[in-house]
GROMACS .gro file of C-alpha atoms in nm:
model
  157
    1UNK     CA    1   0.000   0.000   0.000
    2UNK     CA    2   0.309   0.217   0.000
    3UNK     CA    3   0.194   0.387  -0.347
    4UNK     CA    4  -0.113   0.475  -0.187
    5UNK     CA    5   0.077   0.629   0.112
    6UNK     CA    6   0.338   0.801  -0.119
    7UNK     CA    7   0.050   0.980  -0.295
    8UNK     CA    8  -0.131   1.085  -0.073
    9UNK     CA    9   0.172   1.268   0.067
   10UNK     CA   10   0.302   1.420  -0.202
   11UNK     CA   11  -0.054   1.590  -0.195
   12UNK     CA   12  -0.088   1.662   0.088
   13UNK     CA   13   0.268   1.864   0.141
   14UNK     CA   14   0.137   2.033  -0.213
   15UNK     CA   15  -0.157   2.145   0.023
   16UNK     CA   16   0.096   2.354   0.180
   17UNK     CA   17   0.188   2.635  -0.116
   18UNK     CA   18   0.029   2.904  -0.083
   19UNK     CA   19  -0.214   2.974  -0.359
   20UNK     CA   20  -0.124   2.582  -0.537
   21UNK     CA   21  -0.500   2.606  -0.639
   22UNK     CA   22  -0.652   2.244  -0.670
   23UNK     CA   23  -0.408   1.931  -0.609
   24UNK     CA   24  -0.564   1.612  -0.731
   25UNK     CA   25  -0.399   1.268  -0.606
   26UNK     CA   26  -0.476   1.122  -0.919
   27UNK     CA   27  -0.505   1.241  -1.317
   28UNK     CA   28  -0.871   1.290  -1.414
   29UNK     CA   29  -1.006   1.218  -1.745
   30UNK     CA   30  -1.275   1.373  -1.925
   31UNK     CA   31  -1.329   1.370  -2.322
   32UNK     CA   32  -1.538   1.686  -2.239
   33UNK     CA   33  -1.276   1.985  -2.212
   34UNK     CA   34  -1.529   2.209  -2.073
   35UNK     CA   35  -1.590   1.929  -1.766
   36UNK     CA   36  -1.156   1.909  -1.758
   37UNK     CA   37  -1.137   2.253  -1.692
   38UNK     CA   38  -1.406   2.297  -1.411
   39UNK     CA   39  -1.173   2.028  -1.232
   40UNK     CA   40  -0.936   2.274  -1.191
   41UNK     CA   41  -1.119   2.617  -1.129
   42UNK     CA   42  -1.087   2.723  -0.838
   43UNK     CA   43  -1.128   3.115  -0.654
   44UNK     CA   44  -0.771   3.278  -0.573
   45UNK     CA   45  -0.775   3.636  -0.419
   46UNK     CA   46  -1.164   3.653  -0.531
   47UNK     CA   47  -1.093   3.551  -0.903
   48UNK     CA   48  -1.213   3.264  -1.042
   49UNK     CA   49  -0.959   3.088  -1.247
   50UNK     CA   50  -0.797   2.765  -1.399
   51UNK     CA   51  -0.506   2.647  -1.128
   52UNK     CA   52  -0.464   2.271  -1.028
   53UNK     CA   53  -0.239   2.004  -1.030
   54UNK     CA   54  -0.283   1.608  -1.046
   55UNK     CA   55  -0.021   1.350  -0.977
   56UNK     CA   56   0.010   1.032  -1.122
   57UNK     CA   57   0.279   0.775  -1.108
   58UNK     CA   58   0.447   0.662  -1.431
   59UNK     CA   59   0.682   0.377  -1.394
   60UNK     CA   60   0.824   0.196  -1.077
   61UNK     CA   61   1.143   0.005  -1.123
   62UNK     CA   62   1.316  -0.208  -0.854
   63UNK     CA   63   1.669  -0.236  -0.786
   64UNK     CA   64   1.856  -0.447  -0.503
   65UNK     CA   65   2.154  -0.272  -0.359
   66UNK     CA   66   2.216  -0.496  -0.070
   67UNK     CA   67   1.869  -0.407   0.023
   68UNK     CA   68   1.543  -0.391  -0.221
   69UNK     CA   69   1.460  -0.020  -0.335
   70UNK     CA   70   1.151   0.061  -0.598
   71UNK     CA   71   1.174   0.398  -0.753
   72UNK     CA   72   0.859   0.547  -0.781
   73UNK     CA   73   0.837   0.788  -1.086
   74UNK     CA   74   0.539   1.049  -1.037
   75UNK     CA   75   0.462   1.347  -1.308
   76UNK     CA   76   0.278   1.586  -1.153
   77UNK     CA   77   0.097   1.812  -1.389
   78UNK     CA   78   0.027   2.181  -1.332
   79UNK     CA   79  -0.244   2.451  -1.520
   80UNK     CA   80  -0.270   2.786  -1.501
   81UNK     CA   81  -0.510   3.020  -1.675
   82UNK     CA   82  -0.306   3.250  -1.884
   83UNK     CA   83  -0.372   3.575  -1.859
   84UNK     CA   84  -0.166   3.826  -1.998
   85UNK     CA   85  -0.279   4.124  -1.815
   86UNK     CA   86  -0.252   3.938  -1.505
   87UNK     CA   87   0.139   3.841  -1.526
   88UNK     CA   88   0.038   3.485  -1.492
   89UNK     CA   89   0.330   3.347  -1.648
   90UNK     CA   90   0.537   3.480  -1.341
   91UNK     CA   91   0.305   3.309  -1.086
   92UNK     CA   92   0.302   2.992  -1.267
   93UNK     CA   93   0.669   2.991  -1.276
   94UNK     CA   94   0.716   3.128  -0.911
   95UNK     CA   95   0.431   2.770  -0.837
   96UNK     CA   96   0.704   2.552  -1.076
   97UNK     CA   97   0.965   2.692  -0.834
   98UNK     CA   98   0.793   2.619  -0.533
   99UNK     CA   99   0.689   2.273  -0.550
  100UNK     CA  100   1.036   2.135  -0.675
  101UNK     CA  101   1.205   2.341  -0.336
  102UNK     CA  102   0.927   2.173  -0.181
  103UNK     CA  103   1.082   1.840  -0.248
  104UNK     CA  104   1.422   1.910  -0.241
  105UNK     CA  105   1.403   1.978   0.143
  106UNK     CA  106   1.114   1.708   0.183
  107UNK     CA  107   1.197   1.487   0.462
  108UNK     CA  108   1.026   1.193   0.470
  109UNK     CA  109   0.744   1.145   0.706
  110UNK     CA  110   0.825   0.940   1.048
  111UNK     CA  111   0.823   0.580   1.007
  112UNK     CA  112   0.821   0.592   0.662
  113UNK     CA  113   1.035   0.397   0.403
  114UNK     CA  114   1.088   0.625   0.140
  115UNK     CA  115   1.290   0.954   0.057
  116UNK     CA  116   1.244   1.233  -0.190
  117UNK     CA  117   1.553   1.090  -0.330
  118UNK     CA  118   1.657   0.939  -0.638
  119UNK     CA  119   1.928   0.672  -0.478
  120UNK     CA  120   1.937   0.574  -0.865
  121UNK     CA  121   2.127   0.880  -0.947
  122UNK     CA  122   2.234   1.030  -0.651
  123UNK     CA  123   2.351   1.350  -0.827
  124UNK     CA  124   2.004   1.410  -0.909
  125UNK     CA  125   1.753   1.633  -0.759
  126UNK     CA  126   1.399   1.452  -0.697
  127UNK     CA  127   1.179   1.691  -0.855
  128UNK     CA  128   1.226   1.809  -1.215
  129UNK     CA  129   1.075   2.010  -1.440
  130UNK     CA  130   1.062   1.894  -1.722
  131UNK     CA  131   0.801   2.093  -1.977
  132UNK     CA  132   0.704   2.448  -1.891
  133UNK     CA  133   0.484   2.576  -2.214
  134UNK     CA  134   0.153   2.716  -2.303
  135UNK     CA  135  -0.154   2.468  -2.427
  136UNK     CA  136  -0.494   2.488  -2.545
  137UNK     CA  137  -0.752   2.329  -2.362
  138UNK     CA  138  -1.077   2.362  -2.528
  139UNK     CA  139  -1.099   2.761  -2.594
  140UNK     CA  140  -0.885   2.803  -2.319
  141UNK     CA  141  -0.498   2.880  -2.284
  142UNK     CA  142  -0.348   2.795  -1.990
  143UNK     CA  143  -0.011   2.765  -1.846
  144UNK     CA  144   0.093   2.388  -1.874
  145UNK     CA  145   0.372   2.212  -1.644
  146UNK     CA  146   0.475   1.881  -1.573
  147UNK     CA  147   0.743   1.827  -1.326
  148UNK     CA  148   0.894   1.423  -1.260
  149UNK     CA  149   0.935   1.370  -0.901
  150UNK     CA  150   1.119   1.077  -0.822
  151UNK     CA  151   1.076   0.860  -0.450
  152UNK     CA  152   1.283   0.590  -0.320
  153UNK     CA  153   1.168   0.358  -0.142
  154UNK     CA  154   1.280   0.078   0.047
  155UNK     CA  155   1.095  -0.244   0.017
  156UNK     CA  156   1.112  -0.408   0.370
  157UNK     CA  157   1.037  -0.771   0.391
   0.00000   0.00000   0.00000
């Protein structure tokens, strides 16, 4: 149930941003782009706007290294209304910025067996992020992210 765990925690420190918008612990689908969007609308300083985030986990390879280790790879994906007026781009990227400092200095929660570590490539920062560009959803342009976070865990027997 450690994925389960792991998710839920990632979320829940996301919580923690000020302003993050909506943070879903799991993508959502919709073919309806109209129904996507109102997933992630949400009222920030009294303005109703597209901001939200859902995390998903895309591959989790094991490794043994004396001990057994899984490394969870999770994309979370980030939207923002664009809004030229509004300097969005700048609080998009400041929101980028924050959740991968987030992670950096995550330590993991008591009793736990994983770290927001990649023990693969110890060089390596956990959270990346990896596309940072504008996209269409429906008739509306938003700010798009998606950032790879990367979680060690230890498999104990």
């Amino acid at each position: 149930m450690s994925y389960i765990d792991i998710v839920s925690d990632i979320a829940t420190r996301m919580e923690t941003i000020p302003s993050i918008g909506i943070v879903h612990d799991y993508y959502r689908y919709t073919a309806d782009a109209a129904k996507f969007l109102q997933l992630f609308k949400c009222s920030i300083g009294g303005k109703e706007q597209i901001r939200g985030w859902e995390i998903t986990r895309i591959s989790a390879p094991e490794a043994r290294a004396g001990a057994y280790f899984r490394y969870h790879k999770f994309r979370i994906t980030g939207y923002l209304g664009l809004c030229d007026a509004d300097a969005t781009d700048k609080t998009f990227q400041a929101l980028i910025d924050d959740v991968c400092e987030l992670f950096r200095t995550a330590e993991p929660p008591g009793g736990s067996s994983w770290y927001y570590l990649d023990l693969a490539l110890p060089g390596d920062l956990p959270a990346q992020a990896v596309v940072i560009e504008p996209r269409m959803f429906g008739s509306v342009l938003c700010h798009y992210a998606e950032i790879l976070l990367t979680v060690t865990e230890r498999i104990l027997p």
